[in-house]
Structures are given as structure tokens and as C-alpha cells.
Coordinates of C-alpha atoms and ligand atoms in Angstrom, one line a residue:
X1261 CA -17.3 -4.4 -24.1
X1262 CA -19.4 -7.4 -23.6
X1263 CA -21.5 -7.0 -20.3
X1264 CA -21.0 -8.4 -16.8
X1265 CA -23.3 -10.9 -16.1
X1266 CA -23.5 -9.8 -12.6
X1267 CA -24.3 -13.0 -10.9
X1268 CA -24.2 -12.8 -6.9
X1269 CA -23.1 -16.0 -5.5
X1270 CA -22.5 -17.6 -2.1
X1271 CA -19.0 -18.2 -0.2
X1272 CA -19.7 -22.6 -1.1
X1273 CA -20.8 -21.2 -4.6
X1274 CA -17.7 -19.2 -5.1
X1275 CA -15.5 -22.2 -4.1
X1276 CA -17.1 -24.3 -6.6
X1277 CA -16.5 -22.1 -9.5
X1278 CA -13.5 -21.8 -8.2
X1279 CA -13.0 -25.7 -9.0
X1280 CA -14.8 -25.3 -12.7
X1281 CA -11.5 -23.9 -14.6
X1282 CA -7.8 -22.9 -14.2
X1283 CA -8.1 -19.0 -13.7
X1284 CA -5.7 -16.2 -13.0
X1285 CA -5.4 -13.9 -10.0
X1286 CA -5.6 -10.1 -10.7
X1287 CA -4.1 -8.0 -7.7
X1288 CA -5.0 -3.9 -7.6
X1289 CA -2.8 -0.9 -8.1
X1290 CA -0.2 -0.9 -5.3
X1291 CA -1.3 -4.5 -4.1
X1292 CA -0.9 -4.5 -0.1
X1293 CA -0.3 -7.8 2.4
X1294 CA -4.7 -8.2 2.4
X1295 CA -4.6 -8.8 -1.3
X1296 CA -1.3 -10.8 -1.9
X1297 CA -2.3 -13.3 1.1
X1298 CA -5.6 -13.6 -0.4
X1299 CA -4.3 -14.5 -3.3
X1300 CA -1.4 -16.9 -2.4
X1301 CA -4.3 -18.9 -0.3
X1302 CA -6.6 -19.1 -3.1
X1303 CA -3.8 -19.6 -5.8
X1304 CA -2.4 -22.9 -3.8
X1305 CA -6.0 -24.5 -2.9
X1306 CA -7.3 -24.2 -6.4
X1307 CA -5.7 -24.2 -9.8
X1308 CA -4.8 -20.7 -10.5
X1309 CA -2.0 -20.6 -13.4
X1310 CA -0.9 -17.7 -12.3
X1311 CA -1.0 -14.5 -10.1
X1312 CA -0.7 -10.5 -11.9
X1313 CA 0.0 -7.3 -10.1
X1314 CA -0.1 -4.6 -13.2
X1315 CA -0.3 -1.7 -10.6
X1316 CA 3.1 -3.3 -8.6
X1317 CA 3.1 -4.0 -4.6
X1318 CA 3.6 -1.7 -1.6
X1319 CA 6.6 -2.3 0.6
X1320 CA 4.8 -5.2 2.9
X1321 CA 3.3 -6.9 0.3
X1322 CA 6.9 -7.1 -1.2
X1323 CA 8.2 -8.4 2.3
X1324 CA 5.1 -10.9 2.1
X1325 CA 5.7 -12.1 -1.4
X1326 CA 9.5 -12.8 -0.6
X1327 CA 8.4 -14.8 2.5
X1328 CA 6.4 -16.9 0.9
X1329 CA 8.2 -18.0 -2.2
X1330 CA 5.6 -16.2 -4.4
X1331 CA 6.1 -15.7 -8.5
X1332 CA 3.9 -13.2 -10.4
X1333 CA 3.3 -13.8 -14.1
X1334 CA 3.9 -10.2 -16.5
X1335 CA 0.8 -10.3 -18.3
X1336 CA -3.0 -12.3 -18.9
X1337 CA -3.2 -11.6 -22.4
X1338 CA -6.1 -13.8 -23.8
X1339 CA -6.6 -15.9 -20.6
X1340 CA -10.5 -16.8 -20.2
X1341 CA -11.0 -16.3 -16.5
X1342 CA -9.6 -13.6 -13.8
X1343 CA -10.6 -14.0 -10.2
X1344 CA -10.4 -10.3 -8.7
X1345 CA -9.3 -9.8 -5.2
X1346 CA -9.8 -7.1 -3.1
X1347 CA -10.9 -4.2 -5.7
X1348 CA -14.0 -3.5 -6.3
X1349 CA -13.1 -2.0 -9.2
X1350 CA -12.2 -3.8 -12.4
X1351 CA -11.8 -1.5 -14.9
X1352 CA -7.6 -0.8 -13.7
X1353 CA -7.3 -3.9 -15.2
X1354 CA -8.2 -2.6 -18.7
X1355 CA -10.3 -5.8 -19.7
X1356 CA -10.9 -5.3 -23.3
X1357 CA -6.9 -4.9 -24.1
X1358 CA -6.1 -8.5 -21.9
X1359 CA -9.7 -9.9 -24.5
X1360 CA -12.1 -9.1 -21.6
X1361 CA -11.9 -12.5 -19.4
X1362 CA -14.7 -13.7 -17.2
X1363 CA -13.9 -11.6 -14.3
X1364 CA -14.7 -13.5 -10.8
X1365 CA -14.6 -10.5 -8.1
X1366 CA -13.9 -11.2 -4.3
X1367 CA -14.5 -8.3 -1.9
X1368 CA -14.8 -6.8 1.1
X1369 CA -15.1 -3.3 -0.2
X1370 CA -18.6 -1.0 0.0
X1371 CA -18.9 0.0 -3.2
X1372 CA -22.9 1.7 -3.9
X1373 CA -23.0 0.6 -7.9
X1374 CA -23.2 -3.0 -8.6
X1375 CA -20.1 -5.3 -9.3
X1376 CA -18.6 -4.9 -12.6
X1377 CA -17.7 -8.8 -12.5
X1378 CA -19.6 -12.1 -14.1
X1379 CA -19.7 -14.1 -10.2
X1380 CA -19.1 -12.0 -7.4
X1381 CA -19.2 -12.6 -3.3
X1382 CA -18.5 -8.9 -1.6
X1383 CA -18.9 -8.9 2.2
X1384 CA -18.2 -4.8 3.1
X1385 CA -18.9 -6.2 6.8
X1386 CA -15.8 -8.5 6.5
X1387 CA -12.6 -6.6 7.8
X1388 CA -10.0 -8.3 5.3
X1389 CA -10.3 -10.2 1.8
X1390 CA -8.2 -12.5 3.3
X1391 CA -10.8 -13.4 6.5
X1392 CA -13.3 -13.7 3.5
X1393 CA -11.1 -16.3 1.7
X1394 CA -10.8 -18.4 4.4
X1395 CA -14.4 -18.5 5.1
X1396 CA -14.1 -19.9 1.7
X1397 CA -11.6 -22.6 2.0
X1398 CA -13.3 -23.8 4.9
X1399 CA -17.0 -23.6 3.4
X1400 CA -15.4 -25.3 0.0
X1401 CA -13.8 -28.1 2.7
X1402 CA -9.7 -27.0 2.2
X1403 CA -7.5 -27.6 4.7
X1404 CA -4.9 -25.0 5.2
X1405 CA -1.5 -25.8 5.1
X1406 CA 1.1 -23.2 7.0
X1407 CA 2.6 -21.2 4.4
X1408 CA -1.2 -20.2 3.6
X1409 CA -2.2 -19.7 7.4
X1410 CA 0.4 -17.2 7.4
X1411 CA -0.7 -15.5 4.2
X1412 CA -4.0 -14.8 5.3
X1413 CA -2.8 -13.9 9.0
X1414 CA -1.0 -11.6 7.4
X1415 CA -3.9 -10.0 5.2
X1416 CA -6.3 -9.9 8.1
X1417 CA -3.1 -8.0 10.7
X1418 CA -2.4 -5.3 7.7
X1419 CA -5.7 -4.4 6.8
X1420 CA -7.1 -4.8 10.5
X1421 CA -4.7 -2.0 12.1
X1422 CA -3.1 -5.3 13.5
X1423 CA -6.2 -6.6 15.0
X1424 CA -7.7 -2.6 16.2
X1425 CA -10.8 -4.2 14.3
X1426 CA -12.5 -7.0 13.7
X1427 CA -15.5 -8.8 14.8
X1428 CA -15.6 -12.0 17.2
X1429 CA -15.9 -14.3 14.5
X1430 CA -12.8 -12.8 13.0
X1431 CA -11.0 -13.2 15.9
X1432 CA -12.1 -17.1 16.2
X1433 CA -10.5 -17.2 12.2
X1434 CA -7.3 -15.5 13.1
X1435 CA -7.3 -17.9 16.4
X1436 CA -7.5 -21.2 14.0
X1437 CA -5.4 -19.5 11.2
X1438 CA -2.6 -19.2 14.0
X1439 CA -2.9 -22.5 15.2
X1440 CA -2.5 -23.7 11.5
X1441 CA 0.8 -21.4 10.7
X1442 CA 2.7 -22.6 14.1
X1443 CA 3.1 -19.4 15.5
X1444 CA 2.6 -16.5 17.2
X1445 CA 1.4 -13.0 15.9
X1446 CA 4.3 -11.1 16.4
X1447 CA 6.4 -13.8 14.7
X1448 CA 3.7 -13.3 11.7
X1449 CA 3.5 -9.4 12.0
X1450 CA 7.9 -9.7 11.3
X1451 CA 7.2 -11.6 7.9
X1452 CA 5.7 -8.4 7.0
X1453 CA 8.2 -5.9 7.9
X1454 CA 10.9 -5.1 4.9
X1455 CA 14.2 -6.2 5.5
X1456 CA 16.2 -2.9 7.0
X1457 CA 18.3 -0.9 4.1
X1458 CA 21.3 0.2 6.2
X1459 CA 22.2 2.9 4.1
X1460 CA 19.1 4.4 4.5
X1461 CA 19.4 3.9 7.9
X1462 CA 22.7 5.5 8.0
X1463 CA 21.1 8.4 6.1
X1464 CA 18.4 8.9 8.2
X1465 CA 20.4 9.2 11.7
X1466 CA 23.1 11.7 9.6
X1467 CA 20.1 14.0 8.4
X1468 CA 19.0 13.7 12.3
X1469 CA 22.1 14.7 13.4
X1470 CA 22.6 17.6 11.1
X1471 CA 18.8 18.6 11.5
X1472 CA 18.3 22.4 12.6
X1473 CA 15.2 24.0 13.3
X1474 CA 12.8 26.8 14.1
X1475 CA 9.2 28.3 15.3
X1476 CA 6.9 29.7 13.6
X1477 CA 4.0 30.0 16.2
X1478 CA 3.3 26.7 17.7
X1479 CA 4.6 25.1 14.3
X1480 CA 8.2 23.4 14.0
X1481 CA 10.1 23.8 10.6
X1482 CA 13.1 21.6 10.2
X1483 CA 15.4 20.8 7.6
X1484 CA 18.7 19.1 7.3
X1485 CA 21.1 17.9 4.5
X1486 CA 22.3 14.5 3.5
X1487 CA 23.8 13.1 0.6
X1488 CA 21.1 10.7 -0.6
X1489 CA 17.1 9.1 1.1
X1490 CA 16.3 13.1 1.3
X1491 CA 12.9 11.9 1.1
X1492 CA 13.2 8.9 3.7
X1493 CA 14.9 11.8 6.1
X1494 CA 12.0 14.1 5.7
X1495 CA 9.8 11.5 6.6
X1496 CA 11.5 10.4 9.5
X1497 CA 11.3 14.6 10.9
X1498 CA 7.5 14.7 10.3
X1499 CA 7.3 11.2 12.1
X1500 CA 9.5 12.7 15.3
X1501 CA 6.8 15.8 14.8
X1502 CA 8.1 18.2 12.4
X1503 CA 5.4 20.4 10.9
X1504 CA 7.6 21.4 8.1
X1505 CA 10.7 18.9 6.7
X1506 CA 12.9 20.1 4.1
X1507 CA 15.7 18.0 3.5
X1508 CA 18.4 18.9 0.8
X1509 CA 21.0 16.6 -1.6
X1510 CA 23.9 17.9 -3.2
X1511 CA 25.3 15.3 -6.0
X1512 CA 28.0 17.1 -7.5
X1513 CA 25.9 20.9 -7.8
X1514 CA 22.8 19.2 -8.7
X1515 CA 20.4 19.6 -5.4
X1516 CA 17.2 17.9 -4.8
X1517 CA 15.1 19.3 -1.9
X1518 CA 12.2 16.9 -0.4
X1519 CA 9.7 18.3 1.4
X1520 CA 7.1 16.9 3.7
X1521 CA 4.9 18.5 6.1
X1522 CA 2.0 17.4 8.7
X1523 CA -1.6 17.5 8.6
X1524 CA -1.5 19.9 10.7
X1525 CA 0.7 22.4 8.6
X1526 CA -1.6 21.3 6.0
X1527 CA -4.8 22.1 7.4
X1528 CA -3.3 25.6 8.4
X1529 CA -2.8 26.3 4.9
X1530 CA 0.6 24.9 3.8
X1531 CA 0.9 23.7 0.8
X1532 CA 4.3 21.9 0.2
X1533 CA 3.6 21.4 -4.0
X1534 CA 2.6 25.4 -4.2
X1535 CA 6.2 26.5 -2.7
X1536 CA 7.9 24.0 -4.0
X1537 CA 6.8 25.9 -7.4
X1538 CA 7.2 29.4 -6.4
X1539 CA 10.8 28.8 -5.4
X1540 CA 11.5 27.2 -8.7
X1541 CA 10.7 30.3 -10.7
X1542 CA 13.1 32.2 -8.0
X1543 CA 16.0 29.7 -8.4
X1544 CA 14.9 28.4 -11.8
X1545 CA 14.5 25.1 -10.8
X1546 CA 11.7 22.2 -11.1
X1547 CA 9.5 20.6 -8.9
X1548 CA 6.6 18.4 -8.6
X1549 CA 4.3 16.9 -5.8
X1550 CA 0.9 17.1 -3.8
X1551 CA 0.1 18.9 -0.7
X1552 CA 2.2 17.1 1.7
X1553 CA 4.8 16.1 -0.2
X1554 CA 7.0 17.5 -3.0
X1555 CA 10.3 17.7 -4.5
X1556 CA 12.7 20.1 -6.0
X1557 CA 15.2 19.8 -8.4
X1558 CA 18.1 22.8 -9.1
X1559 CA 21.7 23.9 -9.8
X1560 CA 23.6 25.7 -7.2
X1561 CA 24.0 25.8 -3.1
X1562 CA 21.7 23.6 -1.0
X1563 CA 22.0 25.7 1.3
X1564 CA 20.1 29.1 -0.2
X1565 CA 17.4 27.1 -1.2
X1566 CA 16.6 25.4 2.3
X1567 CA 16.6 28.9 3.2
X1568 CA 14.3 30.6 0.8
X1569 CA 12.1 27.7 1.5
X1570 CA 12.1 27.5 4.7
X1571 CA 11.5 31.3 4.9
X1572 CA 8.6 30.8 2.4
X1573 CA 7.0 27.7 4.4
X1574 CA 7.2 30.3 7.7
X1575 CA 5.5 33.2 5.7
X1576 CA 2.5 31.1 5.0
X1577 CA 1.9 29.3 8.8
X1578 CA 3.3 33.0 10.2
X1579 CA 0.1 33.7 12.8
X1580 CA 0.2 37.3 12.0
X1581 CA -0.6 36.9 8.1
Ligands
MN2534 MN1 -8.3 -5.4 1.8

């Protein structure tokens, strides 16, 4: 691949190359509100032809996208410039198969090894891409229109634990970015919540109301059945402060267990992917999933197998193993 040319450059120095050439906007795997805002700002106060998220967008960024009008493009196959925001690293992007672009990389990551870009400005001291960016408009002399106030308002709450971080000089940005937008934070912080799926909803309060459970020491296993969201339910039991969640599906003999378990469970031991398989080879059924967080997938009663699981979760957070 030809080799980054590695050129550090100011915030003003960005901005102009910014203004050299159309460019496209590359967002990283599982793009979140920071790097969507980021983009959307940049995107309307230069020429960018188009914004690409390969790696798709978490549930906010989703929400943000749909708030602000947003279109993505499918593909930058053989465009000459990528502008790269908040990733330090490029190579998800697979650069020779899109004709390695000049890649223009805009961060706020720490990152020990050099930038694999051709221009970069990384600030790891900056608490969001999106503050970054609009030290940028402002040092490149853009005014900021409301629809991109928001966008980076909502960058800076997401990635700054809704303002738990931050700096002063932040906090004077978020001040002006809000005085741009027209309103008030918690009127921002709603453009970013998902609109409500009510028969999730309506699945979660049923697996809440049929939820059972038991002690094993000073840990709580729980477990419940519903008819669909089994994995939205057993989040919702380790959120009220179930250790263990196991919550089953029935569609017509074919039974999916989810399972999710705390930290807690998971430093004592517990590993939700590990029983998920051993009750497979009992039931001969499949499963897949990490530590704290797995499913299951078998013929025959829902019941038996939220049982034998539950009885195998118990054996391994039993105190007297
Ligand atoms: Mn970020």
C-alpha cells in the first residue's frame, strides 16, 4: 500500500484542506452520536460528497441521523480523498479495496503509534471529536447554523457521560453551541434517545411480571419467559440487579434462551458462553456468545432448560464449591 505521508497539521490548517477538494466522510465500526455529529457539521460547512458508515450505527447515532435529515452513501469506491473521524484507526476501512484515498484523520483518541493518515489533527486531551470540530469551524471562520449546533451538542453529551467530563473551555463551546441550536440540553439529550418500540416495551413488563427468582449466596438468579425481546428482557433483569438473567422463547417448539449476567457474577466466575455450551450438549442444542451474554437455541420445553441452566449458573456462584 502506498505510505501515509503522516503530515501533522493545525486545527486553521485542517480547515483549509478541508476547502482544497470535495472529500468523503468515513465513520468507524458501530458509529456513535460523537462521530455522526462530527460528521454532519463538517459535511454541511465544507463540500463533502458524501458520508460512509461500513461498520453501521449504534442505536443513538441512528436516533441522531433521523433527526437531522442525514443520508449515507453505500460505498467510496475510487474516491480520492477520505476525511476520518473519530478512529484512530484506518485500516477498518480496508483502503487498498476502496484504491487507497488520501485519508485526512480527525481525532481525539490516544493512540502510542503514529497516525496512519496523509493530514492528521488528534487532540487525546479533547473530550469529543465533535468539540474538536467546532474548534475547527470557528478557527476556519464558519458560522454554525442550528441543525449543526445540535449535531455537535450531541457528540460532545454522548461521549462526555452527558457533561461528567470536560474541561472549562469545553463547557464555554457547549455554552455557544447551545446558544446556536435554540435550546436547552435536555431538549438536545431527547434527539438522542430512540423512538420507544412498544412491543418491546410490552415484552419487557410481561417478562417482569412472570419473572421468578432465587439465591445463591448473596447472588440473585432470575429468569422469566416471553414470547419474543428475550434478550431486551434479560437486559432489563440485570439493569433492576439480577446477577444471573435467563429469559426463554417458545415459537412453536423452537426455544431461544438469552442470558445475561452482571460483572459481578462475572468476576466471581460465571461464565454465561461456557454454560450456555454445556447445556447444549445436554439438550442438544446450539449456542453462542461471550461472557456476559449468550444465547441458546433448542427443540423442546422452555421450561427444562431454564431449569438446568439455572441450576448450572447456581453450581458455579454456589459459595461452597
Ligand atoms: Mn468520540
Amino acid at each position: 500500500m502506498r505510505p501515509f505521508r503522516r503530515e501533522k497539521t493545525t486545527l486553521k490548517g485542517f480547515s483549509a484542506e478541508l476547502e482544497l477538494a470535495p472529500f468523503y466522510i468515513a465513520l468507524h465500526e458501530h458509529a456513535d452520536p460523537d462521530a455522526v455529529g462530527s460528521a454532519y457539521a463538517v459535511s454541511s460547512a465544507y463540500r463533502a460528497s458524501g458520508i460512509w458508515a461500513p461498520g453501521g450505527l449504534d442505536r443513538r447515532a441512528k436516533a441522531l441521523v433521523n433527526t437531522l435529515g442525514m443520508g449515507l452513501v453505500s460505498s467510496v469506491s475510487g474516491v480520492e480523498r477520505l476525511l476520518v473521524v473519530d478512529t484512530p484507526d484506518t485500516s477498518q476501512f480496508s483502503l487498498e479495496d476502496i484504491g487507497r484515498p488520501e485519508i485526512l484523520l480527525l481525532d481525539h483518541h490516544f493512540v502510542s503509534s503514529e497516525a496512519d493518515a496523509d493530514v492528521f489533527y488528534t487532540d487525546p486531551a479533547a473530550p469529543a471529536c465533535s468539540d474538536i470540530v467546532f474548534e475547527m469551524l470557528e478557527a476556519g471562520g464558519k458560522t454554525i447554523d442550528g441543525k449543526q449546533a445540535i449535531a455537535l451538542l450531541a457528540g460532545i453529551l454522548s461521549d462526555t457521560g452527558r457533561l461528567r467530563r470536560g474541561d472549562a473551555g469545553m463547557l464555554l463551546r457547549v455554552s455557544r453551541l447551545l446558544d446556536a441550536s435554540g435550546m436547552r440540553i435536555e431538549e438536545v439529550l431527547e434527539r438522542l434517545e430512540p423512538a420507544r418500540d412498544l412491543s418491546e416495551q410490552t415484552a419487557i413488563f410481561k417478562g417482569l411480571e412472570r419473572m421468578r427468582h432465587r439465591n445463591e449466596g448473596t447472588f440473585f438468579l432470575c429468569w422469566s419467559e416471553v414470547s419474543s425481546y428475550e434478550s431486551s428482557v434479560a437486559s432489563s433483569m440485570v439493569a433492576a440487579g439480577a446477577d444471573v438473567a435467563l429469559v426463554a422463547s417458545d415459537r412453536k417448539g423452537q426455544v431461544r434462551v438469552a442470558g445475561r449476567c452482571s460483572q459481578r457474577a462475572v468476576s466471581a466466575g460465571l461464565n454465561m458462553a461456557t454454560v450456555f455450551s454445556g447445556i447444549s450438549m445436554e439438550f442438544g442444542a446450539s449456542s453462542g456468545g461471550h461472557t456476559g451474554a449468550a444465547v441458546l437455541e433448542a427443540t423442546g420445553d422452555p421450561e427444562a432448560l431454564l431449569n438446568a441452566t439455572v441450576a448450572a449458573c447456581a453450581a458455579v456462584l454456589s459459595p461452597t464449591r
